[in-house]
Structures are given as C-alpha cells and as structure tokens.
C-alpha cells in the first residue's frame, strides 16, 4: 500500500475512534481529539476558549458537529502549518 493510501486510512481511523460510531464530532469529542493528537492541554480556561473558537471555525455548515469533511479541511490546514 502506498504511503498516501496508508495516511488516508489513518486519517479515517483517528476520526472514527473519536467520533464513536456516529461519523461526527461534538465539541467534547473534538477537544479530546485535539488534546490527544496535538498535545493541547485540556481543562484550563484558555484552552476552553480556544476550543470554542476552533469548533465554531471548523463547523462550516453550523450543524453543531464537525463532520469528516470539516475535519479533513482542518488536518490539511495543520499539515500546511506544520510543513516539511
Ligand atoms: Ca458541521
């Protein structure tokens, strides 16, 4: 399997683990994903405010959930930021 196919599979795997079967992330699940995968610290006031902003920013269709397409957009943006 190519590296890219493997990466796409992992992208799905991480999302599905945090979405817990319903195919979308609520704010709590997104917070868990970001703290687990990006090492952000949960619980302090700054993090909570940041999470509110991140969640609103990602929930492009304002469904109240971050669906896979919205999550992929975020991961792509992070990949660009982290670069090389
Ligand atoms: Ca959404």
Short mmCIF file of C-alpha atoms and ligand atoms in Angstrom, two decimals, residues 58-67 70, ligand 1:
data_model
loop_
_atom_site.label_atom_id
_atom_site.label_comp_id
_atom_site.label_asym_id
_atom_site.label_seq_id
_atom_site.Cartn_x
_atom_site.Cartn_y
_atom_site.Cartn_z
CA UNK A 58 -14.44 24.09 11.81
CA UNK A 59 -18.21 23.61 11.87
CA UNK A 60 -18.61 25.29 8.48
CA UNK A 61 -22.24 24.19 7.96
CA UNK A 62 -23.14 25.10 11.58
CA UNK A 63 -24.60 21.66 12.21
CA UNK A 64 -23.27 21.63 15.76
CA UNK A 65 -20.89 18.83 14.83
CA UNK A 66 -17.60 18.51 12.97
CA UNK A 67 -18.15 16.01 10.17
CA UNK A 70 -14.71 19.54 8.01
CA1 LIG B 1 -20.66 20.57 10.67
#
